[in-house]
CSV table of C-alpha atoms in Angstrom, one decimal:
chain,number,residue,atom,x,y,z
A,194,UNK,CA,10.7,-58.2,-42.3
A,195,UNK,CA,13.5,-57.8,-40.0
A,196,UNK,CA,13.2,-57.3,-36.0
A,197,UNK,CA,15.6,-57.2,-32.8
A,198,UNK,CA,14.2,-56.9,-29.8
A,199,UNK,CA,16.2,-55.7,-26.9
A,200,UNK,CA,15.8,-54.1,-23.1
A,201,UNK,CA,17.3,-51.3,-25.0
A,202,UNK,CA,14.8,-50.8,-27.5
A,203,UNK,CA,13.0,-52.6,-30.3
A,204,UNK,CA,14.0,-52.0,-34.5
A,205,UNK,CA,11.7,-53.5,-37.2
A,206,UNK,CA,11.9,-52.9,-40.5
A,207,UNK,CA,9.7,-53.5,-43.0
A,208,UNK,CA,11.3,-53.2,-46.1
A,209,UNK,CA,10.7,-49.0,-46.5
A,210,UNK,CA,10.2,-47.8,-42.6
A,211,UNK,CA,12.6,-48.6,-39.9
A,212,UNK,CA,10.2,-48.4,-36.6
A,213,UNK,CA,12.3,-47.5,-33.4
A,214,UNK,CA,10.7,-47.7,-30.2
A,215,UNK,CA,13.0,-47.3,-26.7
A,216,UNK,CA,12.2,-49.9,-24.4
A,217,UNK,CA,11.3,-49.7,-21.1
A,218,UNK,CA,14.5,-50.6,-19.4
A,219,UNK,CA,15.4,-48.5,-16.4
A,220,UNK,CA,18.8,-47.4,-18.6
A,221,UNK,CA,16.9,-45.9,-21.1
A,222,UNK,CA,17.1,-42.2,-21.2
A,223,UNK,CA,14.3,-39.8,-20.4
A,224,UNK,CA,15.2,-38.0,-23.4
A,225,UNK,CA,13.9,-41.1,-26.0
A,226,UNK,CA,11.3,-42.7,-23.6
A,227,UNK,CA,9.5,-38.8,-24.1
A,228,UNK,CA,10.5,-39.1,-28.0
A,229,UNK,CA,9.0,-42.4,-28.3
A,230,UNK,CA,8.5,-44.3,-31.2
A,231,UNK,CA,10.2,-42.9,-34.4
A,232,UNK,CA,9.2,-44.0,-38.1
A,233,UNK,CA,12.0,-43.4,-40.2
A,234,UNK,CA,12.1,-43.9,-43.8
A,235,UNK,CA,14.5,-45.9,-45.7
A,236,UNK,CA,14.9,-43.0,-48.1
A,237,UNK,CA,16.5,-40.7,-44.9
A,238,UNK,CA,19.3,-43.1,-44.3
A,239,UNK,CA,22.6,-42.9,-45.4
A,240,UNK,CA,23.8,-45.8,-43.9
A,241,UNK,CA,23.6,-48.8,-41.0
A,242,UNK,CA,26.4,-50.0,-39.3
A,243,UNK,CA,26.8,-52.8,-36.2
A,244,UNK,CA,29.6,-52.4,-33.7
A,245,UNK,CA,31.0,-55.8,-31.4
A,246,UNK,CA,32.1,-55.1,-27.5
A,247,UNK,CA,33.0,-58.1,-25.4
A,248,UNK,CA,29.4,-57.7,-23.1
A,249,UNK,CA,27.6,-55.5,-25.4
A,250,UNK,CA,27.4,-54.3,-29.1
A,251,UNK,CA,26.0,-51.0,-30.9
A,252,UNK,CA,23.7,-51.0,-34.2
A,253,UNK,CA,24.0,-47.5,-35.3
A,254,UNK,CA,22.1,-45.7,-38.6
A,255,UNK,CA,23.4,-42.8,-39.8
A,256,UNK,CA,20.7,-40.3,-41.3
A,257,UNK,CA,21.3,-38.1,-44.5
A,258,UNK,CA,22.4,-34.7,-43.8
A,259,UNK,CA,19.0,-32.6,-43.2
A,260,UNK,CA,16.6,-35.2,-42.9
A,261,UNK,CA,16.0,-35.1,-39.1
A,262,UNK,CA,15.0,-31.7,-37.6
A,263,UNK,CA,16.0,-33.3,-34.1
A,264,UNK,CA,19.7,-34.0,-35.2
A,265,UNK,CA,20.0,-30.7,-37.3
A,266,UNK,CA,19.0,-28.2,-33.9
A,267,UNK,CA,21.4,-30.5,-31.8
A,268,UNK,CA,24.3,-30.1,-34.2
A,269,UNK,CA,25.0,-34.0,-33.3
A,270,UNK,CA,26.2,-33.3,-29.9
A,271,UNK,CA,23.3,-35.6,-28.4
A,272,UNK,CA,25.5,-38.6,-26.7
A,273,UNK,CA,25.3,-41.8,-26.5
A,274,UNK,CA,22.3,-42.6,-24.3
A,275,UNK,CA,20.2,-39.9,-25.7
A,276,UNK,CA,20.4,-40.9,-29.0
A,277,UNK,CA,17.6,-42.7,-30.9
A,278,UNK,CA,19.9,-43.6,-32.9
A,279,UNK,CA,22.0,-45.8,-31.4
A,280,UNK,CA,20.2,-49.5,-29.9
A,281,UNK,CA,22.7,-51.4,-27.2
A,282,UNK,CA,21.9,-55.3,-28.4
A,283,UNK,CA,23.3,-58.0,-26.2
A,284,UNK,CA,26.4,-60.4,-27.1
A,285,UNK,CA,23.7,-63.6,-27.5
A,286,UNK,CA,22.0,-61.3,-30.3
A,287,UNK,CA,24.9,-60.6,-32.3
A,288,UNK,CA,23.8,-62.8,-35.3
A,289,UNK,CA,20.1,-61.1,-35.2
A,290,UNK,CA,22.1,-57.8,-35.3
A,291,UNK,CA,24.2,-58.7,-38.4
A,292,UNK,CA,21.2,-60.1,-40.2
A,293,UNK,CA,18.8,-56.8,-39.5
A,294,UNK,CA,22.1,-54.8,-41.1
A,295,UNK,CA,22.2,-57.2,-43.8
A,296,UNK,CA,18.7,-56.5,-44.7
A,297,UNK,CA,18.5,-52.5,-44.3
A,298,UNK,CA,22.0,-52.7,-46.5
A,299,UNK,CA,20.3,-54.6,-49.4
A,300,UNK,CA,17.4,-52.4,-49.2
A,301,UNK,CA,19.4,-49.1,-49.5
A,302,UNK,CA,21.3,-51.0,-52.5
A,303,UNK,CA,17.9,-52.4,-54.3
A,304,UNK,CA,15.8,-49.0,-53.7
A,305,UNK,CA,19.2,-47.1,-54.9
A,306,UNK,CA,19.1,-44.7,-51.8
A,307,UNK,CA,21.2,-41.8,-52.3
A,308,UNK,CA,23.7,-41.0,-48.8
A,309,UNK,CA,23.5,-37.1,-50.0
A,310,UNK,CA,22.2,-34.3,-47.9
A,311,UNK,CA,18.6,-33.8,-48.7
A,312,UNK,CA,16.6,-30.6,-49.1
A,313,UNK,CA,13.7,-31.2,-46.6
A,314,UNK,CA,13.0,-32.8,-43.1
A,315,UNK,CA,11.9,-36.4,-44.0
A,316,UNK,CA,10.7,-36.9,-40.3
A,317,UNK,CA,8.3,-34.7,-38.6
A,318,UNK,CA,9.8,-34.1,-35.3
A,319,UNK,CA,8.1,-34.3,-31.7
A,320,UNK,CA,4.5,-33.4,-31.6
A,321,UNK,CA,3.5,-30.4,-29.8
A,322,UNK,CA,2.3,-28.5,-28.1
A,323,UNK,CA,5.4,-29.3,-25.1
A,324,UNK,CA,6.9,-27.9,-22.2
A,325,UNK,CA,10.4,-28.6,-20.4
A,326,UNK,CA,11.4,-27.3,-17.3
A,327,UNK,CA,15.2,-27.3,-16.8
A,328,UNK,CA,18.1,-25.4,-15.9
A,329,UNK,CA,17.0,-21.6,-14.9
A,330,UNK,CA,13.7,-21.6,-16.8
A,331,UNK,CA,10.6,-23.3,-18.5
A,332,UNK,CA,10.2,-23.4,-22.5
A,333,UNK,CA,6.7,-24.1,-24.1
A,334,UNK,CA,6.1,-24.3,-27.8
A,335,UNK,CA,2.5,-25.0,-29.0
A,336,UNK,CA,3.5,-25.1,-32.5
A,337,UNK,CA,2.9,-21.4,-33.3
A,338,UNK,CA,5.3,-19.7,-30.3
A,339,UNK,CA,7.2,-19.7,-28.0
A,340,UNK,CA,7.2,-19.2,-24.0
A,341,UNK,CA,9.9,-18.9,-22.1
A,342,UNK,CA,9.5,-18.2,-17.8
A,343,UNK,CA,11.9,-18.0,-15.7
A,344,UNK,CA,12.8,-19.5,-12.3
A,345,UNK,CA,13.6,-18.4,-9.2
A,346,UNK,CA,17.5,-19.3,-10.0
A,347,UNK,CA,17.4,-16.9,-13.0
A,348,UNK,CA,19.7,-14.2,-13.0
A,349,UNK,CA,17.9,-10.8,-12.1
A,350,UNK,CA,18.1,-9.5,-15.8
A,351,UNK,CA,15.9,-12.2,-16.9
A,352,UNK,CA,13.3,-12.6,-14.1
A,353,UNK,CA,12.7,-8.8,-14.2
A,354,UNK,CA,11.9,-8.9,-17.7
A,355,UNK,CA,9.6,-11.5,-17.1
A,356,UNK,CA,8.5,-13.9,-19.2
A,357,UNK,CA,9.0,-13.9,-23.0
A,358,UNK,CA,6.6,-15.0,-25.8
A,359,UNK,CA,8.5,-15.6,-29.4
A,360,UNK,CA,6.0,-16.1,-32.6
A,361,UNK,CA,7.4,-18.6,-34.7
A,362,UNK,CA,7.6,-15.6,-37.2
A,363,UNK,CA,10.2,-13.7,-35.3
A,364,UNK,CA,12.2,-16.9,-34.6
A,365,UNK,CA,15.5,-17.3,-37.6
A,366,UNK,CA,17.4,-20.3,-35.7
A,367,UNK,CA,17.3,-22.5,-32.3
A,368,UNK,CA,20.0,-24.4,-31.0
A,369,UNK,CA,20.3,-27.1,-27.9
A,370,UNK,CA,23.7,-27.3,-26.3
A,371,UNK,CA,24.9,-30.0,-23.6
A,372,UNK,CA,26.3,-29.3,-20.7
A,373,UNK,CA,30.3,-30.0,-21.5
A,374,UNK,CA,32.9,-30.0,-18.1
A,375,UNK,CA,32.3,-27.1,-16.4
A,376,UNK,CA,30.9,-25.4,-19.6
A,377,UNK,CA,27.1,-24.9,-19.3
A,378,UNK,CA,24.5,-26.0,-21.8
A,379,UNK,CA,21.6,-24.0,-23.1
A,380,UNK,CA,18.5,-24.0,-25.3
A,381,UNK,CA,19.0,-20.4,-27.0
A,382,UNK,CA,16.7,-18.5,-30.0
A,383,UNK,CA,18.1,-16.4,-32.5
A,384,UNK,CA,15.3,-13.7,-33.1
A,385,UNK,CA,14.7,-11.5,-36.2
A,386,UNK,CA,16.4,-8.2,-36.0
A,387,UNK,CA,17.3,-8.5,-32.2
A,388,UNK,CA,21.1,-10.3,-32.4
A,389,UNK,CA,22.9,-11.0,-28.8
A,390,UNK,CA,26.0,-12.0,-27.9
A,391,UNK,CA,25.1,-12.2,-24.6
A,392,UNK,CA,26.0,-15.4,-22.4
A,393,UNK,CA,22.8,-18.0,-21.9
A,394,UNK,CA,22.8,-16.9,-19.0
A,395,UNK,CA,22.0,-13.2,-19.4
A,396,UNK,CA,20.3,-13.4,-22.6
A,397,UNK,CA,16.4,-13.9,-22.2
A,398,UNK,CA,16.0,-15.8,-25.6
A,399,UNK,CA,18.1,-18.8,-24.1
A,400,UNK,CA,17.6,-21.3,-21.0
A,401,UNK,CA,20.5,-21.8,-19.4
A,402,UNK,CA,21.1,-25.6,-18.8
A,403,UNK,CA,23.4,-26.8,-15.7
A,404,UNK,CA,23.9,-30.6,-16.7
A,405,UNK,CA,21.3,-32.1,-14.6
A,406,UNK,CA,18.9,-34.8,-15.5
A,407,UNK,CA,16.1,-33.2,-17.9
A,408,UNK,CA,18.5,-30.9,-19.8
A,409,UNK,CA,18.5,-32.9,-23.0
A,410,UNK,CA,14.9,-32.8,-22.7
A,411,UNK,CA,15.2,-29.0,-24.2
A,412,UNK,CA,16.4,-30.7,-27.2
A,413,UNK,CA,12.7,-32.0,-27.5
A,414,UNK,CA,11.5,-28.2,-27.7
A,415,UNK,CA,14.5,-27.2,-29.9
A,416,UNK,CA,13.5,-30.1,-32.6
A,417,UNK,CA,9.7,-29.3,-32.7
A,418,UNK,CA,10.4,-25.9,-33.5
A,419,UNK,CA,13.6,-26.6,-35.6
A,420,UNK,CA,11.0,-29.3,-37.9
A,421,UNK,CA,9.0,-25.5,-38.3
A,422,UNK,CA,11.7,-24.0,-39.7
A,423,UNK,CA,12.5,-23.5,-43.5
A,424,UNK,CA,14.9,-25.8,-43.7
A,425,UNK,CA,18.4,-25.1,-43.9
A,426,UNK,CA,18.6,-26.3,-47.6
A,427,UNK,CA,16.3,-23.3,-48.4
A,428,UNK,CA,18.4,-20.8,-46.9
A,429,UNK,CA,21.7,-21.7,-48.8
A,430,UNK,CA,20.1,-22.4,-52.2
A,431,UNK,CA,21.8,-20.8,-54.8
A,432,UNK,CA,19.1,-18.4,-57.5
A,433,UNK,CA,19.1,-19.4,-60.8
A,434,UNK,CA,21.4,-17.6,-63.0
A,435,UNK,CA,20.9,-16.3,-66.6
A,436,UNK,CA,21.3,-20.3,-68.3
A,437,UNK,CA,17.8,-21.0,-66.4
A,438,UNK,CA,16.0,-18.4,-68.2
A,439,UNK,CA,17.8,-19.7,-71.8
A,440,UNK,CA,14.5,-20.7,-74.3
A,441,UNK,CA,14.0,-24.4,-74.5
A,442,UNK,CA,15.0,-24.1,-78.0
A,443,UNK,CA,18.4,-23.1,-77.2
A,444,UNK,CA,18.4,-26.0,-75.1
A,445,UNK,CA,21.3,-28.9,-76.0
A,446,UNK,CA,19.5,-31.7,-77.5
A,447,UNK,CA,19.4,-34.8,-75.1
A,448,UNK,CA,21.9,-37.5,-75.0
A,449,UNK,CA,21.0,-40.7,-77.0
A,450,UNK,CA,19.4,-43.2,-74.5
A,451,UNK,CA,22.7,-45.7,-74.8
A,452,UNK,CA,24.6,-42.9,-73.9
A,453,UNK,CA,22.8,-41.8,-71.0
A,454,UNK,CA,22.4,-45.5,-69.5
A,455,UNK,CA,26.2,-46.0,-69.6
A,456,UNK,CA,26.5,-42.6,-68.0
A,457,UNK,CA,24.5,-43.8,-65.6
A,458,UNK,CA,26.0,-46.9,-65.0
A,459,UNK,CA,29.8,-45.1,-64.4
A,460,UNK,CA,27.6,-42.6,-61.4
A,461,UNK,CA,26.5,-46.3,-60.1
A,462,UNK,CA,29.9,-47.0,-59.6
A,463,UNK,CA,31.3,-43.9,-58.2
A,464,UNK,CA,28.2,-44.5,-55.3
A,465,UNK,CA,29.2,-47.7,-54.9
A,466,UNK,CA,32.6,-47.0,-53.8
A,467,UNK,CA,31.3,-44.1,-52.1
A,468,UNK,CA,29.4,-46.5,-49.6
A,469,UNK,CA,32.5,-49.0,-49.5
A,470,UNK,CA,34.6,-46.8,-48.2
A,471,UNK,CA,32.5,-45.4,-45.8
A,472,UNK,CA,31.3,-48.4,-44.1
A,473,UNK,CA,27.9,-48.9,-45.7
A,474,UNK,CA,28.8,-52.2,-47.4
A,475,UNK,CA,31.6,-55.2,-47.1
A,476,UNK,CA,34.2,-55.7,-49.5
A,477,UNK,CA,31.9,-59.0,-50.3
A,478,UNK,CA,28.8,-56.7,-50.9
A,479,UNK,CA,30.4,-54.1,-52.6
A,480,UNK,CA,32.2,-56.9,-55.3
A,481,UNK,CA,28.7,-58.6,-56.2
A,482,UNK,CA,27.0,-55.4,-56.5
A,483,UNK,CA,30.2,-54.0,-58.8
A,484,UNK,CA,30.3,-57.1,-61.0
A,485,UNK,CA,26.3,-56.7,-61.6
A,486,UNK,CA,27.1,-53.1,-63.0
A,487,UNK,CA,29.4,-54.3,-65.1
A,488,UNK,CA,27.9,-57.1,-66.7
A,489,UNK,CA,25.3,-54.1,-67.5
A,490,UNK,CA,28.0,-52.0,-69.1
């Protein structure tokens, strides 16, 4: 088992779950101290990664594309101290930072941990039901629909609609934006058969989000729903074409068993320069684990 513990947080991983819990440092953000503690599966990572400063350094994992309804309905736009992510360690923990990398690396390399997207959420999301006030309104989910009420700084078009009650049902796509510049942020609801192009701030699907301290806190809603979604795999798989529906008969016979080893030997290789060059492992890792192929071959 591998642990750091830090103000920042504390990551321990047990071989096949990474367990991230914020700590309870004044610095850390509202946003992950309402998250809480995360269990995320060694098959949902795509990499780990451990970044020096001079003060301070950065362990970072990177998730496979789809596997975390939080990160798919915030497009990655959640920044640095929001992030779960992301745990700050301090310069006299450097050496317990490399080693924890170390040990999630060789895990991913041993258990043969794909980095491709996946085709389901492999984390659950926040629990619910939740409610966030922010910006010009209030959005509840309960895990079945959605309320959104307004506040008294709503434009008129929204508080004299009143407030709004989305099923689940009616609901195609949600997305949480972060207050950029001068640009506003927003929590806004695509809905069946009801498309706007209207701004946030007129359209009464969306909160509109001014930059002020609980705004990323919408993300929370925007996750919980996302993680109720069919997930964006489904929506983009391809139907089977005419080959599917061949009779098994017509089917080619299978490979000999030599052959297929050694052709699954050379797609070892092309993954294991896949994760070389994008950070996963060291040139030093990624020679052993090359030369151990080969000897197979």
């Amino acid at each position: 088992m591998a642990e750091i513990i830090q103000k920042d947080g504390t990551w321990v991983f047990d071989g096949d779950t990474l367990r991230l819990t914020p700590g309870r440092d004044k610095n850390v953000s509202l946003l992950r101290r309402e998250l809480g503690e995360l269990l995320v599966p060694l098959t949902a990572l795509a990499g780990i990664s451990f970044e020096q400063g001079k003060k301070s350094g950065r362990l970072r994992l990177r998730l496979r594309d789809g596997a975390d309804p939080l990160l798919h309905a915030t497009g990655g736009r959640l920044t640095e101290p929001h992030d779960p992510y992301q745990l700050t360690v301090e310069s006299d923990r450097y050496g317990v930072a490399e080693y924890f990398v170390d040990e999630v690396r060789n895990a991913l390399l041993l258990d043969q941990v794909p980095s491709g997207p996946v085709d389901a959420y492999l984390l659950p999301g926040p629990s619910v039901p939740l409610s966030v006030s922010a910006g010009d309104g209030v959005a509840s989910f309960d895990g079945e629909r959605v309320r959104l009420e307004w506040k008294w700084q709503a434009e008129d078009a929204k508080s004299a609609a009143g407030p709004r009650t989305l099923p689940l049902s009616d609901i195609v796509s949600v997305e949480w934006q972060p207050t950029v510049g001068l640009e506003n942020g927003h929590l806004r609801f695509t809905v069946r058969a009801a498309p706007t192009k209207a701004p946030p701030k007129y359209d009464p699907n969306a909160v509109e989000l001014w930059g002020f301290k609980r705004d990323p806190l919408m993300a929370l809603v925007a996750a919980a729903v996302q993680a109720r979604l069919p997930h964006p795999a489904a929506a983009s798989a391809i139907p089977a074409g005419p080959e599917s529906a061949r009779p098994a008969e017509d089917a080619p016979a299978p490979a000999p068993a030599a052959e297929d080893d050694h052709d699954a030997l050379l797609r070892r290789l092309r993954e294991l320069g896949e994760l070389h060059r994008s950070g996963v492992l060291t040139d030093e890792e990624f020679s052993q684990a090359k030369q151990a192929v080969l000897k197979r071959m």
